[in-house]
mmCIF file of N, CA, C and O in Angstrom:
data_model
loop_
_atom_site.group_PDB
_atom_site.id
_atom_site.type_symbol
_atom_site.label_atom_id
_atom_site.label_comp_id
_atom_site.label_asym_id
_atom_site.label_seq_id
_atom_site.Cartn_x
_atom_site.Cartn_y
_atom_site.Cartn_z
ATOM 1 N N MET V 268 10.165 -21.760 -2.076
ATOM 2 C CA MET V 268 10.235 -20.317 -2.295
ATOM 3 C C MET V 268 8.834 -19.779 -2.581
ATOM 4 O O MET V 268 8.080 -20.379 -3.323
ATOM 5 N N THR V 269 8.509 -18.638 -1.997
ATOM 6 C CA THR V 269 7.190 -18.060 -2.196
ATOM 7 C C THR V 269 7.243 -16.968 -3.255
ATOM 8 O O THR V 269 8.277 -16.364 -3.510
ATOM 9 N N ASP V 270 6.094 -16.734 -3.856
ATOM 10 C CA ASP V 270 5.986 -15.662 -4.837
ATOM 11 C C ASP V 270 5.883 -14.327 -4.121
ATOM 12 O O ASP V 270 5.203 -14.210 -3.105
ATOM 13 N N VAL V 271 6.554 -13.342 -4.668
ATOM 14 C CA VAL V 271 6.513 -11.992 -4.119
ATOM 15 C C VAL V 271 5.931 -11.074 -5.187
ATOM 16 O O VAL V 271 6.355 -11.102 -6.336
ATOM 17 N N THR V 272 4.960 -10.277 -4.791
ATOM 18 C CA THR V 272 4.377 -9.285 -5.688
ATOM 19 C C THR V 272 4.926 -7.928 -5.291
ATOM 20 O O THR V 272 4.912 -7.565 -4.119
ATOM 21 N N GLU V 273 5.423 -7.187 -6.282
ATOM 22 C CA GLU V 273 5.941 -5.835 -6.060
ATOM 23 C C GLU V 273 5.206 -4.879 -6.987
ATOM 24 O O GLU V 273 5.066 -5.154 -8.172
ATOM 25 N N LEU V 274 4.744 -3.769 -6.436
ATOM 26 C CA LEU V 274 4.031 -2.752 -7.198
ATOM 27 C C LEU V 274 4.468 -1.369 -6.744
ATOM 28 O O LEU V 274 5.000 -1.213 -5.646
ATOM 29 N N ALA V 275 4.219 -0.375 -7.577
ATOM 30 C CA ALA V 275 4.520 1.011 -7.218
ATOM 31 C C ALA V 275 3.356 1.883 -7.656
ATOM 32 O O ALA V 275 2.673 1.575 -8.634
ATOM 33 N N GLY V 276 3.142 2.962 -6.902
ATOM 34 C CA GLY V 276 2.066 3.868 -7.263
ATOM 35 C C GLY V 276 2.005 5.062 -6.331
ATOM 36 O O GLY V 276 2.778 5.162 -5.383
ATOM 37 N N PRO V 277 1.050 5.954 -6.614
ATOM 38 C CA PRO V 277 0.923 7.181 -5.814
ATOM 39 C C PRO V 277 0.055 7.012 -4.578
ATOM 40 O O PRO V 277 -0.884 6.226 -4.558
ATOM 41 N N VAL V 278 0.382 7.785 -3.569
ATOM 42 C CA VAL V 278 -0.446 7.910 -2.374
ATOM 43 C C VAL V 278 -1.491 8.984 -2.688
ATOM 44 O O VAL V 278 -1.188 9.990 -3.326
ATOM 45 N N GLU V 279 -2.721 8.742 -2.262
ATOM 46 C CA GLU V 279 -3.799 9.703 -2.491
ATOM 47 C C GLU V 279 -4.412 10.109 -1.159
ATOM 48 O O GLU V 279 -4.452 9.315 -0.226
ATOM 49 N N GLU V 280 -4.891 11.350 -1.102
ATOM 50 C CA GLU V 280 -5.602 11.803 0.095
ATOM 51 C C GLU V 280 -7.093 11.610 -0.119
ATOM 52 O O GLU V 280 -7.634 11.958 -1.175
ATOM 53 N N GLU V 281 -7.745 11.029 0.878
ATOM 54 C CA GLU V 281 -9.185 10.829 0.813
ATOM 55 C C GLU V 281 -9.771 11.073 2.196
ATOM 56 O O GLU V 281 -9.412 10.373 3.145
ATOM 57 N N ASN V 282 -10.619 12.058 2.297
ATOM 58 C CA ASN V 282 -11.276 12.389 3.574
ATOM 59 C C ASN V 282 -10.269 12.592 4.709
ATOM 60 O O ASN V 282 -10.469 12.114 5.830
ATOM 61 N N GLY V 283 -9.159 13.257 4.416
ATOM 62 C CA GLY V 283 -8.168 13.564 5.432
ATOM 63 C C GLY V 283 -7.205 12.437 5.757
ATOM 64 O O GLY V 283 -6.347 12.598 6.622
ATOM 65 N N GLN V 284 -7.344 11.293 5.081
ATOM 66 C CA GLN V 284 -6.432 10.171 5.304
ATOM 67 C C GLN V 284 -5.697 9.861 4.009
ATOM 68 O O GLN V 284 -6.200 10.118 2.918
ATOM 69 N N LEU V 285 -4.500 9.289 4.146
ATOM 70 C CA LEU V 285 -3.749 8.884 2.970
ATOM 71 C C LEU V 285 -4.020 7.412 2.680
ATOM 72 O O LEU V 285 -4.053 6.578 3.592
ATOM 73 N N VAL V 286 -4.251 7.124 1.404
ATOM 74 C CA VAL V 286 -4.583 5.769 0.980
ATOM 75 C C VAL V 286 -3.791 5.384 -0.266
ATOM 76 O O VAL V 286 -3.301 6.252 -0.997
ATOM 77 N N LEU V 287 -3.706 4.084 -0.477
ATOM 78 C CA LEU V 287 -3.205 3.517 -1.728
ATOM 79 C C LEU V 287 -4.351 2.761 -2.364
ATOM 80 O O LEU V 287 -5.090 2.058 -1.669
ATOM 81 N N ARG V 288 -4.492 2.872 -3.660
ATOM 82 C CA ARG V 288 -5.480 2.085 -4.392
ATOM 83 C C ARG V 288 -4.703 1.144 -5.305
ATOM 84 O O ARG V 288 -4.025 1.594 -6.226
ATOM 85 N N VAL V 289 -4.821 -0.133 -5.028
ATOM 86 C CA VAL V 289 -4.095 -1.135 -5.795
ATOM 87 C C VAL V 289 -5.104 -1.908 -6.645
ATOM 88 O O VAL V 289 -6.006 -2.554 -6.092
ATOM 89 N N PRO V 290 -4.982 -1.843 -7.968
ATOM 90 C CA PRO V 290 -5.917 -2.597 -8.815
ATOM 91 C C PRO V 290 -5.834 -4.095 -8.503
ATOM 92 O O PRO V 290 -4.739 -4.670 -8.475
ATOM 93 N N LEU V 291 -6.984 -4.696 -8.249
ATOM 94 C CA LEU V 291 -7.016 -6.123 -7.930
ATOM 95 C C LEU V 291 -6.449 -6.961 -9.067
ATOM 96 O O LEU V 291 -5.726 -7.927 -8.824
ATOM 97 N N VAL V 292 -6.730 -6.581 -10.315
ATOM 98 C CA VAL V 292 -6.260 -7.378 -11.458
ATOM 99 C C VAL V 292 -4.761 -7.255 -11.694
ATOM 100 O O VAL V 292 -4.184 -8.078 -12.394
ATOM 101 N N LEU V 293 -4.124 -6.238 -11.108
ATOM 102 C CA LEU V 293 -2.681 -6.065 -11.292
ATOM 103 C C LEU V 293 -1.871 -6.531 -10.087
ATOM 104 O O LEU V 293 -0.704 -6.199 -9.963
ATOM 105 N N GLY V 294 -2.510 -7.290 -9.192
ATOM 106 C CA GLY V 294 -1.785 -7.821 -8.050
ATOM 107 C C GLY V 294 -2.360 -7.445 -6.708
ATOM 108 O O GLY V 294 -1.870 -7.896 -5.681
ATOM 109 N N GLY V 295 -3.382 -6.616 -6.692
ATOM 110 C CA GLY V 295 -3.982 -6.207 -5.433
ATOM 111 C C GLY V 295 -4.470 -7.378 -4.601
ATOM 112 O O GLY V 295 -4.366 -7.362 -3.375
ATOM 113 N N HIS V 296 -4.957 -8.418 -5.274
ATOM 114 C CA HIS V 296 -5.440 -9.586 -4.531
ATOM 115 C C HIS V 296 -4.318 -10.260 -3.734
ATOM 116 O O HIS V 296 -4.569 -10.911 -2.737
ATOM 117 N N ASP V 297 -3.064 -10.074 -4.153
ATOM 118 C CA ASP V 297 -1.920 -10.652 -3.434
ATOM 119 C C ASP V 297 -1.631 -9.927 -2.115
ATOM 120 O O ASP V 297 -0.838 -10.410 -1.312
ATOM 121 N N PHE V 298 -2.261 -8.766 -1.909
ATOM 122 C CA PHE V 298 -2.031 -7.971 -0.702
ATOM 123 C C PHE V 298 -3.187 -8.034 0.294
ATOM 124 O O PHE V 298 -3.097 -7.462 1.370
ATOM 125 N N VAL V 299 -4.251 -8.732 -0.045
ATOM 126 C CA VAL V 299 -5.435 -8.770 0.821
ATOM 127 C C VAL V 299 -5.082 -9.295 2.207
ATOM 128 O O VAL V 299 -5.422 -8.685 3.223
ATOM 129 N N HIS V 300 -4.381 -10.414 2.291
ATOM 130 C CA HIS V 300 -4.085 -11.010 3.601
ATOM 131 C C HIS V 300 -3.054 -10.219 4.398
ATOM 132 O O HIS V 300 -3.151 -10.145 5.622
ATOM 133 N N VAL V 301 -2.086 -9.606 3.727
ATOM 134 C CA VAL V 301 -1.038 -8.887 4.469
ATOM 135 C C VAL V 301 -1.466 -7.480 4.881
ATOM 136 O O VAL V 301 -0.754 -6.820 5.626
ATOM 137 N N THR V 302 -2.616 -7.033 4.409
ATOM 138 C CA THR V 302 -3.121 -5.705 4.797
ATOM 139 C C THR V 302 -4.420 -5.807 5.591
ATOM 140 O O THR V 302 -5.122 -4.804 5.762
ATOM 141 N N GLU V 303 -4.704 -6.977 6.104
ATOM 142 C CA GLU V 303 -5.920 -7.182 6.882
ATOM 143 C C GLU V 303 -5.975 -6.169 8.037
ATOM 144 O O GLU V 303 -4.999 -5.960 8.743
ATOM 145 N N GLY V 304 -7.101 -5.511 8.171
ATOM 146 C CA GLY V 304 -7.276 -4.516 9.228
ATOM 147 C C GLY V 304 -7.047 -3.085 8.770
ATOM 148 O O GLY V 304 -7.499 -2.152 9.414
ATOM 149 N N ILE V 305 -6.321 -2.899 7.649
ATOM 150 C CA ILE V 305 -6.093 -1.536 7.139
ATOM 151 C C ILE V 305 -6.576 -1.391 5.698
ATOM 152 O O ILE V 305 -6.399 -0.340 5.093
ATOM 153 N N ALA V 306 -7.157 -2.456 5.138
ATOM 154 C CA ALA V 306 -7.569 -2.417 3.737
ATOM 155 C C ALA V 306 -8.960 -2.998 3.552
ATOM 156 O O ALA V 306 -9.447 -3.769 4.384
ATOM 157 N N ALA V 307 -9.577 -2.605 2.437
ATOM 158 C CA ALA V 307 -10.893 -3.115 2.075
ATOM 159 C C ALA V 307 -11.005 -3.127 0.557
ATOM 160 O O ALA V 307 -10.380 -2.310 -0.124
ATOM 161 N N ILE V 308 -11.801 -4.058 0.050
ATOM 162 C CA ILE V 308 -12.080 -4.093 -1.382
ATOM 163 C C ILE V 308 -13.001 -2.916 -1.688
ATOM 164 O O ILE V 308 -14.023 -2.715 -1.035
ATOM 165 N N ASP V 309 -12.614 -2.122 -2.692
ATOM 166 C CA ASP V 309 -13.373 -0.950 -3.109
ATOM 167 C C ASP V 309 -13.538 -1.042 -4.623
ATOM 168 O O ASP V 309 -12.700 -0.535 -5.371
ATOM 169 N N GLY V 310 -14.591 -1.729 -5.064
ATOM 170 C CA GLY V 310 -14.793 -1.955 -6.501
ATOM 171 C C GLY V 310 -13.645 -2.774 -7.058
ATOM 172 O O GLY V 310 -13.315 -3.831 -6.525
ATOM 173 N N PRO V 311 -12.966 -2.271 -8.095
ATOM 174 C CA PRO V 311 -11.865 -3.026 -8.698
ATOM 175 C C PRO V 311 -10.521 -2.826 -7.988
ATOM 176 O O PRO V 311 -9.480 -3.239 -8.492
ATOM 177 N N TYR V 312 -10.539 -2.191 -6.827
ATOM 178 C CA TYR V 312 -9.303 -1.863 -6.108
ATOM 179 C C TYR V 312 -9.272 -2.474 -4.710
ATOM 180 O O TYR V 312 -10.305 -2.683 -4.090
ATOM 181 N N LEU V 313 -8.069 -2.662 -4.220
ATOM 182 C CA LEU V 313 -7.835 -2.878 -2.797
ATOM 183 C C LEU V 313 -7.420 -1.514 -2.277
ATOM 184 O O LEU V 313 -6.394 -0.966 -2.700
ATOM 185 N N LYS V 314 -8.234 -0.935 -1.413
ATOM 186 C CA LYS V 314 -7.930 0.386 -0.860
ATOM 187 C C LYS V 314 -7.264 0.185 0.486
ATOM 188 O O LYS V 314 -7.859 -0.337 1.421
ATOM 189 N N ILE V 315 -6.001 0.609 0.582
ATOM 190 C CA ILE V 315 -5.205 0.474 1.791
ATOM 191 C C ILE V 315 -5.136 1.837 2.466
ATOM 192 O O ILE V 315 -4.601 2.791 1.896
ATOM 193 N N THR V 316 -5.697 1.937 3.670
ATOM 194 C CA THR V 316 -5.632 3.168 4.450
ATOM 195 C C THR V 316 -4.345 3.131 5.261
ATOM 196 O O THR V 316 -4.144 2.237 6.085
ATOM 197 N N LEU V 317 -3.470 4.078 5.016
ATOM 198 C CA LEU V 317 -2.152 4.076 5.639
ATOM 199 C C LEU V 317 -2.235 4.571 7.077
ATOM 200 O O LEU V 317 -2.767 5.657 7.336
ATOM 201 N N PRO V 318 -1.732 3.787 8.018
ATOM 202 C CA PRO V 318 -1.768 4.189 9.426
ATOM 203 C C PRO V 318 -0.948 5.463 9.657
ATOM 204 O O PRO V 318 0.102 5.663 9.023
ATOM 205 N N PRO V 319 -1.402 6.343 10.565
ATOM 206 C CA PRO V 319 -0.686 7.596 10.825
ATOM 207 C C PRO V 319 0.789 7.406 11.177
ATOM 208 O O PRO V 319 1.625 8.197 10.756
ATOM 209 N N TRP V 320 1.136 6.361 11.917
ATOM 210 C CA TRP V 320 2.542 6.145 12.287
ATOM 211 C C TRP V 320 3.401 5.894 11.053
ATOM 212 O O TRP V 320 4.542 6.344 10.983
ATOM 213 N N LEU V 321 2.844 5.197 10.041
ATOM 214 C CA LEU V 321 3.596 4.917 8.820
ATOM 215 C C LEU V 321 3.716 6.169 7.964
ATOM 216 O O LEU V 321 4.771 6.442 7.383
ATOM 217 N N VAL V 322 2.637 6.949 7.910
ATOM 218 C CA VAL V 322 2.659 8.222 7.176
ATOM 219 C C VAL V 322 3.757 9.114 7.737
ATOM 220 O O VAL V 322 4.552 9.698 6.989
ATOM 221 N N LYS V 323 3.835 9.192 9.062
ATOM 222 C CA LYS V 323 4.842 10.031 9.719
ATOM 223 C C LYS V 323 6.251 9.468 9.499
ATOM 224 O O LYS V 323 7.183 10.212 9.174
ATOM 225 N N GLN V 324 6.404 8.170 9.666
ATOM 226 C CA GLN V 324 7.721 7.543 9.534
ATOM 227 C C GLN V 324 8.321 7.755 8.146
ATOM 228 O O GLN V 324 9.507 8.041 8.015
ATOM 229 N N LEU V 325 7.487 7.642 7.098
ATOM 230 C CA LEU V 325 7.974 7.801 5.727
ATOM 231 C C LEU V 325 7.788 9.217 5.193
ATOM 232 O O LEU V 325 8.137 9.491 4.055
ATOM 233 N N ASP V 326 7.226 10.116 6.021
ATOM 234 C CA ASP V 326 6.945 11.498 5.627
ATOM 235 C C ASP V 326 6.137 11.534 4.325
ATOM 236 O O ASP V 326 6.502 12.217 3.372
ATOM 237 N N LEU V 327 5.044 10.787 4.315
ATOM 238 C CA LEU V 327 4.205 10.672 3.121
ATOM 239 C C LEU V 327 3.245 11.838 3.029
ATOM 240 O O LEU V 327 2.842 12.416 4.040
ATOM 241 N N ARG V 328 2.863 12.152 1.804
ATOM 242 C CA ARG V 328 1.855 13.179 1.542
ATOM 243 C C ARG V 328 1.129 12.822 0.256
ATOM 244 O O ARG V 328 1.563 11.925 -0.471
ATOM 245 N N ASP V 329 0.057 13.503 -0.017
ATOM 246 C CA ASP V 329 -0.694 13.289 -1.249
ATOM 247 C C ASP V 329 0.254 13.435 -2.438
ATOM 248 O O ASP V 329 0.961 14.432 -2.547
ATOM 249 N N GLY V 330 0.304 12.430 -3.283
ATOM 250 C CA GLY V 330 1.174 12.461 -4.453
ATOM 251 C C GLY V 330 2.502 11.755 -4.271
ATOM 252 O O GLY V 330 3.215 11.533 -5.245
ATOM 253 N N SER V 331 2.867 11.410 -3.032
ATOM 254 C CA SER V 331 4.101 10.642 -2.826
ATOM 255 C C SER V 331 3.994 9.337 -3.601
ATOM 256 O O SER V 331 2.924 8.740 -3.702
ATOM 257 N N ARG V 332 5.105 8.902 -4.145
ATOM 258 C CA ARG V 332 5.131 7.627 -4.870
ATOM 259 C C ARG V 332 5.827 6.604 -3.984
ATOM 260 O O ARG V 332 6.911 6.863 -3.470
ATOM 261 N N VAL V 333 5.186 5.439 -3.834
ATOM 262 C CA VAL V 333 5.730 4.385 -2.983
ATOM 263 C C VAL V 333 5.791 3.072 -3.756
ATOM 264 O O VAL V 333 5.100 2.887 -4.755
ATOM 265 N N SER V 334 6.634 2.183 -3.257
ATOM 266 C CA SER V 334 6.635 0.813 -3.759
ATOM 267 C C SER V 334 6.220 -0.084 -2.603
ATOM 268 O O SER V 334 6.547 0.189 -1.446
ATOM 269 N N ILE V 335 5.462 -1.121 -2.939
ATOM 270 C CA ILE V 335 5.014 -2.065 -1.927
ATOM 271 C C ILE V 335 5.345 -3.478 -2.379
ATOM 272 O O ILE V 335 5.474 -3.745 -3.575
ATOM 273 N N ASP V 336 5.498 -4.356 -1.413
ATOM 274 C CA ASP V 336 5.650 -5.773 -1.718
ATOM 275 C C ASP V 336 5.092 -6.589 -0.565
ATOM 276 O O ASP V 336 4.763 -6.054 0.486
ATOM 277 N N ASN V 337 4.970 -7.885 -0.801
ATOM 278 C CA ASN V 337 4.439 -8.788 0.231
ATOM 279 C C ASN V 337 5.489 -9.836 0.631
ATOM 280 O O ASN V 337 5.145 -10.948 1.008
ATOM 281 N N ARG V 338 6.746 -9.447 0.560
ATOM 282 C CA ARG V 338 7.853 -10.331 0.942
ATOM 283 C C ARG V 338 7.707 -10.762 2.405
ATOM 284 O O ARG V 338 7.287 -9.985 3.249
ATOM 285 N N ASP V 339 8.048 -11.996 2.673
ATOM 286 C CA ASP V 339 7.951 -12.571 4.028
ATOM 287 C C ASP V 339 6.533 -12.534 4.586
ATOM 288 O O ASP V 339 6.334 -12.453 5.795
ATOM 289 N N ARG V 340 5.548 -12.522 3.679
ATOM 290 C CA ARG V 340 4.132 -12.495 4.075
ATOM 291 C C ARG V 340 3.787 -11.297 4.944
ATOM 292 O O ARG V 340 2.975 -11.364 5.862
ATOM 293 N N LYS V 341 4.429 -10.159 4.654
ATOM 294 C CA LYS V 341 4.188 -8.900 5.358
ATOM 295 C C LYS V 341 3.921 -7.810 4.337
ATOM 296 O O LYS V 341 4.316 -7.909 3.180
ATOM 297 N N PHE V 342 3.281 -6.747 4.795
ATOM 298 C CA PHE V 342 3.085 -5.565 3.963
ATOM 299 C C PHE V 342 4.295 -4.671 4.153
ATOM 300 O O PHE V 342 4.542 -4.152 5.233
ATOM 301 N N ASN V 343 5.068 -4.505 3.102
ATOM 302 C CA ASN V 343 6.281 -3.686 3.130
ATOM 303 C C ASN V 343 6.114 -2.521 2.182
ATOM 304 O O ASN V 343 5.625 -2.692 1.063
ATOM 305 N N MET V 344 6.522 -1.347 2.618
ATOM 306 C CA MET V 344 6.399 -0.158 1.786
ATOM 307 C C MET V 344 7.632 0.701 1.919
ATOM 308 O O MET V 344 8.196 0.852 3.014
ATOM 309 N N GLN V 345 8.045 1.269 0.781
ATOM 310 C CA GLN V 345 9.179 2.193 0.743
ATOM 311 C C GLN V 345 8.800 3.422 -0.061
ATOM 312 O O GLN V 345 8.082 3.322 -1.061
ATOM 313 N N LEU V 346 9.315 4.562 0.358
ATOM 314 C CA LEU V 346 9.120 5.801 -0.379
ATOM 315 C C LEU V 346 10.011 5.803 -1.612
ATOM 316 O O LEU V 346 11.200 5.507 -1.507
ATOM 317 N N VAL V 347 9.432 6.116 -2.763
ATOM 318 C CA VAL V 347 10.199 6.249 -4.003
ATOM 319 C C VAL V 347 10.494 7.719 -4.265
ATOM 320 O O VAL V 347 11.617 8.087 -4.559
ATOM 321 N N SER V 348 9.457 8.557 -4.154
ATOM 322 C CA SER V 348 9.648 10.005 -4.313
ATOM 323 C C SER V 348 8.483 10.745 -3.672
ATOM 324 O O SER V 348 7.409 10.214 -3.488
ATOM 325 N N ARG V 349 8.715 12.011 -3.333
ATOM 326 C CA ARG V 349 7.671 12.854 -2.719
ATOM 327 C C ARG V 349 6.948 13.615 -3.761
ATOM 328 O O ARG V 349 7.187 14.254 -4.562
#
């Protein structure tokens, strides 16, 4: 059985794109491999830039609250509230 990390937090707008900032010390390091290509280390955070198709699919906006996990070695996200 593999370990699964689950976190929740707000979506933020930065330079016209929506991003998630996941503190590395609170589990962000567990998402580095599953977000390869859409994320980068930004100081103490893993900054995940949300692809436009996902933003549209979940109807995300600045301030939306989402939950993420790395179940099945994938980046999974669900909308919690707008």
